[in-house]
């Protein structure tokens, strides 16, 4: 038996050695144009006996060699399975990830199961035979995933499983990604080696709806609206609208408009694009910026009433100034340079940005405008359908104060709350001012001191409001007296004009009699 086993292994070894020798001879002596035909028909012949199908997903695709979205999604999908099943793992912090990501190492294989079907995923690498010079040697290494499955399950895998993998992978990527705060660059930086339309930093604002100082019912209404929007993909497609929603946040300064935006982003897990309109040259650049935004994002234009003159009208200049500019070439050149740097974004361009054809590219976006003076905005800009929901952020109420007291002082009740409640009903104070008073100014500062500071501020605000009301009353009385005096003077002059012709006529008659 030992002799038979040894003979068998010897024959197997000689067979393998013979095949390797034959393959080396084939590679060396068979012309390359014939080699392709031989390999083609060899693969076809093997297909009759090999019952498995393979699908390859490469990391880099397209002319610009961008990272494939499918490859990224599959990598995210396999990350959880790799940590459980792979023998060799690779640990790294992904480009957009907020935590350490484990993935399968090169040439590693893991199994997956879908509806009782067993599949195999393999991460392959290939290095080109002709090495080219590159500042990034790793760019020459080509990576691709290979999916292997039995040919009996072709339809289920190609029609169902691959779509499932992509959806799950994208969901995993969203959960693990770092959210970002973007701002638009000037168009001078859009071209060249370091071209970039948007610059970004990691978004780490801690605001949530739980820490937001506003009426609980109004807060819940906004949360419900956001949840309905997030789950409304099918509904928006059904009614024929782009999957986006506009919010107008308005109110006095310090009422929490920016904090509201941060709370929305944290609640929805969206990126924020802070659009600075004064840095945009014209409507074409505005559309370009919109195209470069991603889905699941919030596009914000703060203080829309101060960003640009969106009336579409040019300011009129006096003829005298124009004549002087024509005579002075330096002044004329300075005006032309200033005009070339100014933004030419029009109201029409901004309206198309909000709800025109270009606004439908991508999906799941919020567009938010903020303003302190809503009455200054063009009605066409804030009508329903563009700014779908108008949210007024007003002065701090007692309910809002209780939220801030819990946030800053960890207080649910206090004997000074009653006095604060009565003062807030008589006084207008912003949440920002309340928060400033509640914040301890020293390490040993206690809650009662902070509440007393707030009471003192409320009393001062109440007194200032009273004095202001008295001054306004005096001004009204003074203006009323002035108007009465002007009317009486005007009436006196009118009477004088009526009597003067009669007196002149009497004088004429007396002269004639004499």
JSON list of N, CA, C and O in Angstrom, two decimals, residues 362-404:
[
{"chain": "A", "resi": 362, "resn": "UNK", "atom": "N", "xyz": [-29.61, 64.54, -9.16]},
{"chain": "A", "resi": 362, "resn": "UNK", "atom": "CA", "xyz": [-29.40, 64.00, -7.81]},
{"chain": "A", "resi": 362, "resn": "UNK", "atom": "C", "xyz": [-30.73, 63.90, -7.10]},
{"chain": "A", "resi": 362, "resn": "UNK", "atom": "O", "xyz": [-31.81, 63.91, -7.70]},
{"chain": "A", "resi": 363, "resn": "UNK", "atom": "N", "xyz": [-30.72, 63.84, -5.80]},
{"chain": "A", "resi": 363, "resn": "UNK", "atom": "CA", "xyz": [-31.95, 63.73, -5.03]},
{"chain": "A", "resi": 363, "resn": "UNK", "atom": "C", "xyz": [-31.69, 63.78, -3.56]},
{"chain": "A", "resi": 363, "resn": "UNK", "atom": "O", "xyz": [-30.53, 63.81, -3.11]},
{"chain": "A", "resi": 364, "resn": "UNK", "atom": "N", "xyz": [-32.76, 63.83, -2.78]},
{"chain": "A", "resi": 364, "resn": "UNK", "atom": "CA", "xyz": [-32.71, 63.87, -1.33]},
{"chain": "A", "resi": 364, "resn": "UNK", "atom": "C", "xyz": [-31.85, 65.05, -0.86]},
{"chain": "A", "resi": 364, "resn": "UNK", "atom": "O", "xyz": [-30.83, 64.90, -0.21]},
{"chain": "A", "resi": 365, "resn": "UNK", "atom": "N", "xyz": [-32.33, 66.25, -1.20]},
{"chain": "A", "resi": 365, "resn": "UNK", "atom": "CA", "xyz": [-31.64, 67.47, -0.79]},
{"chain": "A", "resi": 365, "resn": "UNK", "atom": "C", "xyz": [-32.61, 68.42, -0.09]},
{"chain": "A", "resi": 365, "resn": "UNK", "atom": "O", "xyz": [-33.77, 68.52, -0.47]},
{"chain": "A", "resi": 366, "resn": "UNK", "atom": "N", "xyz": [-32.10, 69.14, 0.89]},
{"chain": "A", "resi": 366, "resn": "UNK", "atom": "CA", "xyz": [-32.82, 70.26, 1.48]},
{"chain": "A", "resi": 366, "resn": "UNK", "atom": "C", "xyz": [-32.13, 71.54, 1.04]},
{"chain": "A", "resi": 366, "resn": "UNK", "atom": "O", "xyz": [-30.90, 71.61, 1.00]},
{"chain": "A", "resi": 367, "resn": "UNK", "atom": "N", "xyz": [-32.93, 72.56, 0.69]},
{"chain": "A", "resi": 367, "resn": "UNK", "atom": "CA", "xyz": [-32.40, 73.88, 0.36]},
{"chain": "A", "resi": 367, "resn": "UNK", "atom": "C", "xyz": [-32.94, 74.84, 1.42]},
{"chain": "A", "resi": 367, "resn": "UNK", "atom": "O", "xyz": [-34.16, 74.98, 1.58]},
{"chain": "A", "resi": 368, "resn": "UNK", "atom": "N", "xyz": [-32.03, 75.48, 2.16]},
{"chain": "A", "resi": 368, "resn": "UNK", "atom": "CA", "xyz": [-32.43, 76.32, 3.29]},
{"chain": "A", "resi": 368, "resn": "UNK", "atom": "C", "xyz": [-31.92, 77.74, 3.09]},
{"chain": "A", "resi": 368, "resn": "UNK", "atom": "O", "xyz": [-30.74, 77.95, 2.83]},
{"chain": "A", "resi": 369, "resn": "UNK", "atom": "N", "xyz": [-32.84, 78.71, 3.21]},
{"chain": "A", "resi": 369, "resn": "UNK", "atom": "CA", "xyz": [-32.49, 80.12, 3.25]},
{"chain": "A", "resi": 369, "resn": "UNK", "atom": "C", "xyz": [-32.70, 80.64, 4.67]},
{"chain": "A", "resi": 369, "resn": "UNK", "atom": "O", "xyz": [-33.65, 80.23, 5.35]},
{"chain": "A", "resi": 370, "resn": "UNK", "atom": "N", "xyz": [-31.82, 81.53, 5.11]},
{"chain": "A", "resi": 370, "resn": "UNK", "atom": "CA", "xyz": [-32.03, 82.20, 6.39]},
{"chain": "A", "resi": 370, "resn": "UNK", "atom": "C", "xyz": [-32.05, 83.71, 6.16]},
{"chain": "A", "resi": 370, "resn": "UNK", "atom": "O", "xyz": [-31.37, 84.21, 5.25]},
{"chain": "A", "resi": 371, "resn": "UNK", "atom": "N", "xyz": [-32.83, 84.42, 6.96]},
{"chain": "A", "resi": 371, "resn": "UNK", "atom": "CA", "xyz": [-32.89, 85.88, 6.86]},
{"chain": "A", "resi": 371, "resn": "UNK", "atom": "C", "xyz": [-33.37, 86.45, 8.18]},
{"chain": "A", "resi": 371, "resn": "UNK", "atom": "O", "xyz": [-34.13, 85.81, 8.92]},
{"chain": "A", "resi": 372, "resn": "UNK", "atom": "N", "xyz": [-32.93, 87.68, 8.47]},
{"chain": "A", "resi": 372, "resn": "UNK", "atom": "CA", "xyz": [-33.44, 88.40, 9.63]},
{"chain": "A", "resi": 372, "resn": "UNK", "atom": "C", "xyz": [-34.64, 89.27, 9.27]},
{"chain": "A", "resi": 372, "resn": "UNK", "atom": "O", "xyz": [-35.39, 89.67, 10.15]},
{"chain": "A", "resi": 373, "resn": "UNK", "atom": "N", "xyz": [-34.79, 89.55, 7.97]},
{"chain": "A", "resi": 373, "resn": "UNK", "atom": "CA", "xyz": [-35.85, 90.46, 7.52]},
{"chain": "A", "resi": 373, "resn": "UNK", "atom": "C", "xyz": [-36.57, 89.82, 6.33]},
{"chain": "A", "resi": 373, "resn": "UNK", "atom": "O", "xyz": [-36.22, 90.06, 5.17]},
{"chain": "A", "resi": 374, "resn": "UNK", "atom": "N", "xyz": [-37.56, 89.02, 6.62]},
{"chain": "A", "resi": 374, "resn": "UNK", "atom": "CA", "xyz": [-38.26, 88.29, 5.58]},
{"chain": "A", "resi": 374, "resn": "UNK", "atom": "C", "xyz": [-39.01, 89.23, 4.64]},
{"chain": "A", "resi": 374, "resn": "UNK", "atom": "O", "xyz": [-39.24, 88.91, 3.46]},
{"chain": "A", "resi": 375, "resn": "UNK", "atom": "N", "xyz": [-39.41, 90.40, 5.14]},
{"chain": "A", "resi": 375, "resn": "UNK", "atom": "CA", "xyz": [-40.18, 91.34, 4.31]},
{"chain": "A", "resi": 375, "resn": "UNK", "atom": "C", "xyz": [-39.35, 91.93, 3.19]},
{"chain": "A", "resi": 375, "resn": "UNK", "atom": "O", "xyz": [-39.89, 92.48, 2.22]},
{"chain": "A", "resi": 376, "resn": "UNK", "atom": "N", "xyz": [-38.02, 91.83, 3.27]},
{"chain": "A", "resi": 376, "resn": "UNK", "atom": "CA", "xyz": [-37.16, 92.37, 2.22]},
{"chain": "A", "resi": 376, "resn": "UNK", "atom": "C", "xyz": [-37.00, 91.43, 1.02]},
{"chain": "A", "resi": 376, "resn": "UNK", "atom": "O", "xyz": [-36.49, 91.84, -0.02]},
{"chain": "A", "resi": 377, "resn": "UNK", "atom": "N", "xyz": [-37.41, 90.18, 1.15]},
{"chain": "A", "resi": 377, "resn": "UNK", "atom": "CA", "xyz": [-37.19, 89.19, 0.10]},
{"chain": "A", "resi": 377, "resn": "UNK", "atom": "C", "xyz": [-38.26, 89.29, -0.98]},
{"chain": "A", "resi": 377, "resn": "UNK", "atom": "O", "xyz": [-39.42, 89.63, -0.70]},
{"chain": "A", "resi": 378, "resn": "UNK", "atom": "N", "xyz": [-37.86, 88.98, -2.20]},
{"chain": "A", "resi": 378, "resn": "UNK", "atom": "CA", "xyz": [-38.81, 88.96, -3.32]},
{"chain": "A", "resi": 378, "resn": "UNK", "atom": "C", "xyz": [-39.82, 87.84, -3.10]},
{"chain": "A", "resi": 378, "resn": "UNK", "atom": "O", "xyz": [-39.44, 86.71, -2.79]},
{"chain": "A", "resi": 379, "resn": "UNK", "atom": "N", "xyz": [-41.12, 88.12, -3.24]},
{"chain": "A", "resi": 379, "resn": "UNK", "atom": "CA", "xyz": [-42.14, 87.07, -3.03]},
{"chain": "A", "resi": 379, "resn": "UNK", "atom": "C", "xyz": [-41.93, 85.84, -3.90]},
{"chain": "A", "resi": 379, "resn": "UNK", "atom": "O", "xyz": [-42.27, 84.72, -3.49]},
{"chain": "A", "resi": 380, "resn": "UNK", "atom": "N", "xyz": [-41.37, 86.02, -5.11]},
{"chain": "A", "resi": 380, "resn": "UNK", "atom": "CA", "xyz": [-41.14, 84.87, -5.99]},
{"chain": "A", "resi": 380, "resn": "UNK", "atom": "C", "xyz": [-40.10, 83.92, -5.43]},
{"chain": "A", "resi": 380, "resn": "UNK", "atom": "O", "xyz": [-40.09, 82.73, -5.75]},
{"chain": "A", "resi": 381, "resn": "UNK", "atom": "N", "xyz": [-39.21, 84.45, -4.58]},
{"chain": "A", "resi": 381, "resn": "UNK", "atom": "CA", "xyz": [-38.12, 83.64, -4.04]},
{"chain": "A", "resi": 381, "resn": "UNK", "atom": "C", "xyz": [-38.59, 82.72, -2.92]},
{"chain": "A", "resi": 381, "resn": "UNK", "atom": "O", "xyz": [-38.05, 81.63, -2.72]},
{"chain": "A", "resi": 382, "resn": "UNK", "atom": "N", "xyz": [-39.62, 83.14, -2.19]},
{"chain": "A", "resi": 382, "resn": "UNK", "atom": "CA", "xyz": [-40.01, 82.40, -0.98]},
{"chain": "A", "resi": 382, "resn": "UNK", "atom": "C", "xyz": [-41.41, 81.81, -1.09]},
{"chain": "A", "resi": 382, "resn": "UNK", "atom": "O", "xyz": [-41.99, 81.40, -0.08]},
{"chain": "A", "resi": 383, "resn": "UNK", "atom": "N", "xyz": [-41.98, 81.78, -2.29]},
{"chain": "A", "resi": 383, "resn": "UNK", "atom": "CA", "xyz": [-43.32, 81.22, -2.43]},
{"chain": "A", "resi": 383, "resn": "UNK", "atom": "C", "xyz": [-43.30, 79.73, -2.16]},
{"chain": "A", "resi": 383, "resn": "UNK", "atom": "O", "xyz": [-42.25, 79.07, -2.25]},
{"chain": "A", "resi": 384, "resn": "UNK", "atom": "N", "xyz": [-44.47, 79.17, -1.84]},
{"chain": "A", "resi": 384, "resn": "UNK", "atom": "CA", "xyz": [-44.58, 77.73, -1.62]},
{"chain": "A", "resi": 384, "resn": "UNK", "atom": "C", "xyz": [-44.24, 77.00, -2.92]},
{"chain": "A", "resi": 384, "resn": "UNK", "atom": "O", "xyz": [-44.64, 77.40, -4.00]},
{"chain": "A", "resi": 385, "resn": "UNK", "atom": "N", "xyz": [-43.52, 75.90, -2.78]},
{"chain": "A", "resi": 385, "resn": "UNK", "atom": "CA", "xyz": [-43.00, 75.20, -3.95]},
{"chain": "A", "resi": 385, "resn": "UNK", "atom": "C", "xyz": [-41.51, 75.44, -4.12]},
{"chain": "A", "resi": 385, "resn": "UNK", "atom": "O", "xyz": [-40.80, 74.60, -4.65]},
{"chain": "A", "resi": 386, "resn": "UNK", "atom": "N", "xyz": [-41.06, 76.62, -3.65]},
{"chain": "A", "resi": 386, "resn": "UNK", "atom": "CA", "xyz": [-39.62, 76.89, -3.60]},
{"chain": "A", "resi": 386, "resn": "UNK", "atom": "C", "xyz": [-39.15, 76.77, -2.15]},
{"chain": "A", "resi": 386, "resn": "UNK", "atom": "O", "xyz": [-38.33, 75.94, -1.83]},
{"chain": "A", "resi": 387, "resn": "UNK", "atom": "N", "xyz": [-39.68, 77.62, -1.31]},
{"chain": "A", "resi": 387, "resn": "UNK", "atom": "CA", "xyz": [-39.47, 77.48, 0.13]},
{"chain": "A", "resi": 387, "resn": "UNK", "atom": "C", "xyz": [-40.76, 76.87, 0.71]},
{"chain": "A", "resi": 387, "resn": "UNK", "atom": "O", "xyz": [-41.71, 77.59, 1.04]},
{"chain": "A", "resi": 388, "resn": "UNK", "atom": "N", "xyz": [-40.80, 75.54, 0.75]},
{"chain": "A", "resi": 388, "resn": "UNK", "atom": "CA", "xyz": [-42.04, 74.84, 1.08]},
{"chain": "A", "resi": 388, "resn": "UNK", "atom": "C", "xyz": [-42.50, 75.09, 2.51]},
{"chain": "A", "resi": 388, "resn": "UNK", "atom": "O", "xyz": [-43.70, 75.15, 2.78]},
{"chain": "A", "resi": 389, "resn": "UNK", "atom": "N", "xyz": [-41.57, 75.22, 3.43]},
{"chain": "A", "resi": 389, "resn": "UNK", "atom": "CA", "xyz": [-41.93, 75.38, 4.84]},
{"chain": "A", "resi": 389, "resn": "UNK", "atom": "C", "xyz": [-41.24, 76.61, 5.41]},
{"chain": "A", "resi": 389, "resn": "UNK", "atom": "O", "xyz": [-40.02, 76.73, 5.34]},
{"chain": "A", "resi": 390, "resn": "UNK", "atom": "N", "xyz": [-42.05, 77.52, 5.95]},
{"chain": "A", "resi": 390, "resn": "UNK", "atom": "CA", "xyz": [-41.53, 78.73, 6.57]},
{"chain": "A", "resi": 390, "resn": "UNK", "atom": "C", "xyz": [-41.51, 78.53, 8.08]},
{"chain": "A", "resi": 390, "resn": "UNK", "atom": "O", "xyz": [-42.54, 78.23, 8.69]},
{"chain": "A", "resi": 391, "resn": "UNK", "atom": "N", "xyz": [-40.34, 78.69, 8.68]},
{"chain": "A", "resi": 391, "resn": "UNK", "atom": "CA", "xyz": [-40.18, 78.47, 10.13]},
{"chain": "A", "resi": 391, "resn": "UNK", "atom": "C", "xyz": [-39.72, 79.77, 10.77]},
{"chain": "A", "resi": 391, "resn": "UNK", "atom": "O", "xyz": [-38.63, 80.27, 10.48]},
{"chain": "A", "resi": 392, "resn": "UNK", "atom": "N", "xyz": [-40.58, 80.33, 11.62]},
{"chain": "A", "resi": 392, "resn": "UNK", "atom": "CA", "xyz": [-40.22, 81.55, 12.33]},
{"chain": "A", "resi": 392, "resn": "UNK", "atom": "C", "xyz": [-39.56, 81.19, 13.65]},
{"chain": "A", "resi": 392, "resn": "UNK", "atom": "O", "xyz": [-40.12, 80.49, 14.48]},
{"chain": "A", "resi": 393, "resn": "UNK", "atom": "N", "xyz": [-38.34, 81.67, 13.82]},
{"chain": "A", "resi": 393, "resn": "UNK", "atom": "CA", "xyz": [-37.60, 81.47, 15.06]},
{"chain": "A", "resi": 393, "resn": "UNK", "atom": "C", "xyz": [-37.62, 82.79, 15.83]},
{"chain": "A", "resi": 393, "resn": "UNK", "atom": "O", "xyz": [-36.94, 83.75, 15.45]},
{"chain": "A", "resi": 394, "resn": "UNK", "atom": "N", "xyz": [-38.41, 82.83, 16.87]},
{"chain": "A", "resi": 394, "resn": "UNK", "atom": "CA", "xyz": [-38.66, 84.07, 17.58]},
{"chain": "A", "resi": 394, "resn": "UNK", "atom": "C", "xyz": [-37.88, 84.11, 18.89]},
{"chain": "A", "resi": 394, "resn": "UNK", "atom": "O", "xyz": [-36.96, 83.31, 19.13]},
{"chain": "A", "resi": 395, "resn": "UNK", "atom": "N", "xyz": [-38.28, 85.05, 19.76]},
{"chain": "A", "resi": 395, "resn": "UNK", "atom": "CA", "xyz": [-37.60, 85.22, 21.05]},
{"chain": "A", "resi": 395, "resn": "UNK", "atom": "C", "xyz": [-37.86, 84.02, 21.95]},
{"chain": "A", "resi": 395, "resn": "UNK", "atom": "O", "xyz": [-38.78, 83.23, 21.75]},
{"chain": "A", "resi": 396, "resn": "UNK", "atom": "N", "xyz": [-37.03, 83.90, 22.97]},
{"chain": "A", "resi": 396, "resn": "UNK", "atom": "CA", "xyz": [-37.04, 82.72, 23.83]},
{"chain": "A", "resi": 396, "resn": "UNK", "atom": "C", "xyz": [-38.30, 82.69, 24.69]},
{"chain": "A", "resi": 396, "resn": "UNK", "atom": "O", "xyz": [-38.66, 83.69, 25.33]},
{"chain": "A", "resi": 397, "resn": "UNK", "atom": "N", "xyz": [-38.97, 81.56, 24.71]},
{"chain": "A", "resi": 397, "resn": "UNK", "atom": "CA", "xyz": [-40.12, 81.34, 25.58]},
{"chain": "A", "resi": 397, "resn": "UNK", "atom": "C", "xyz": [-39.65, 80.64, 26.86]},
{"chain": "A", "resi": 397, "resn": "UNK", "atom": "O", "xyz": [-38.49, 80.21, 26.96]},
{"chain": "A", "resi": 398, "resn": "UNK", "atom": "N", "xyz": [-40.56, 80.49, 27.80]},
{"chain": "A", "resi": 398, "resn": "UNK", "atom": "CA", "xyz": [-40.19, 79.81, 29.04]},
{"chain": "A", "resi": 398, "resn": "UNK", "atom": "C", "xyz": [-39.86, 78.34, 28.79]},
{"chain": "A", "resi": 398, "resn": "UNK", "atom": "O", "xyz": [-38.97, 77.78, 29.44]},
{"chain": "A", "resi": 399, "resn": "UNK", "atom": "N", "xyz": [-40.59, 77.72, 27.83]},
{"chain": "A", "resi": 399, "resn": "UNK", "atom": "CA", "xyz": [-40.28, 76.33, 27.48]},
{"chain": "A", "resi": 399, "resn": "UNK", "atom": "C", "xyz": [-38.87, 76.21, 26.90]},
{"chain": "A", "resi": 399, "resn": "UNK", "atom": "O", "xyz": [-38.14, 75.27, 27.20]},
{"chain": "A", "resi": 400, "resn": "UNK", "atom": "N", "xyz": [-38.50, 77.19, 26.08]},
{"chain": "A", "resi": 400, "resn": "UNK", "atom": "CA", "xyz": [-37.14, 77.19, 25.54]},
{"chain": "A", "resi": 400, "resn": "UNK", "atom": "C", "xyz": [-36.10, 77.42, 26.62]},
{"chain": "A", "resi": 400, "resn": "UNK", "atom": "O", "xyz": [-35.01, 76.82, 26.60]},
{"chain": "A", "resi": 401, "resn": "UNK", "atom": "N", "xyz": [-36.43, 78.28, 27.59]},
{"chain": "A", "resi": 401, "resn": "UNK", "atom": "CA", "xyz": [-35.52, 78.51, 28.71]},
{"chain": "A", "resi": 401, "resn": "UNK", "atom": "C", "xyz": [-35.27, 77.23, 29.50]},
{"chain": "A", "resi": 401, "resn": "UNK", "atom": "O", "xyz": [-34.14, 76.95, 29.93]},
{"chain": "A", "resi": 402, "resn": "UNK", "atom": "N", "xyz": [-36.32, 76.42, 29.72]},
{"chain": "A", "resi": 402, "resn": "UNK", "atom": "CA", "xyz": [-36.16, 75.19, 30.48]},
{"chain": "A", "resi": 402, "resn": "UNK", "atom": "C", "xyz": [-35.20, 74.21, 29.77]},
{"chain": "A", "resi": 402, "resn": "UNK", "atom": "O", "xyz": [-34.44, 73.50, 30.43]},
{"chain": "A", "resi": 403, "resn": "UNK", "atom": "N", "xyz": [-35.27, 74.19, 28.44]},
{"chain": "A", "resi": 403, "resn": "UNK", "atom": "CA", "xyz": [-34.33, 73.36, 27.69]},
{"chain": "A", "resi": 403, "resn": "UNK", "atom": "C", "xyz": [-32.90, 73.84, 27.90]},
{"chain": "A", "resi": 403, "resn": "UNK", "atom": "O", "xyz": [-31.98, 73.04, 28.14]},
{"chain": "A", "resi": 404, "resn": "UNK", "atom": "N", "xyz": [-32.70, 75.16, 27.85]},
{"chain": "A", "resi": 404, "resn": "UNK", "atom": "CA", "xyz": [-31.35, 75.72, 28.04]},
{"chain": "A", "resi": 404, "resn": "UNK", "atom": "C", "xyz": [-30.87, 75.50, 29.47]},
{"chain": "A", "resi": 404, "resn": "UNK", "atom": "O", "xyz": [-29.68, 75.25, 29.71]}
]
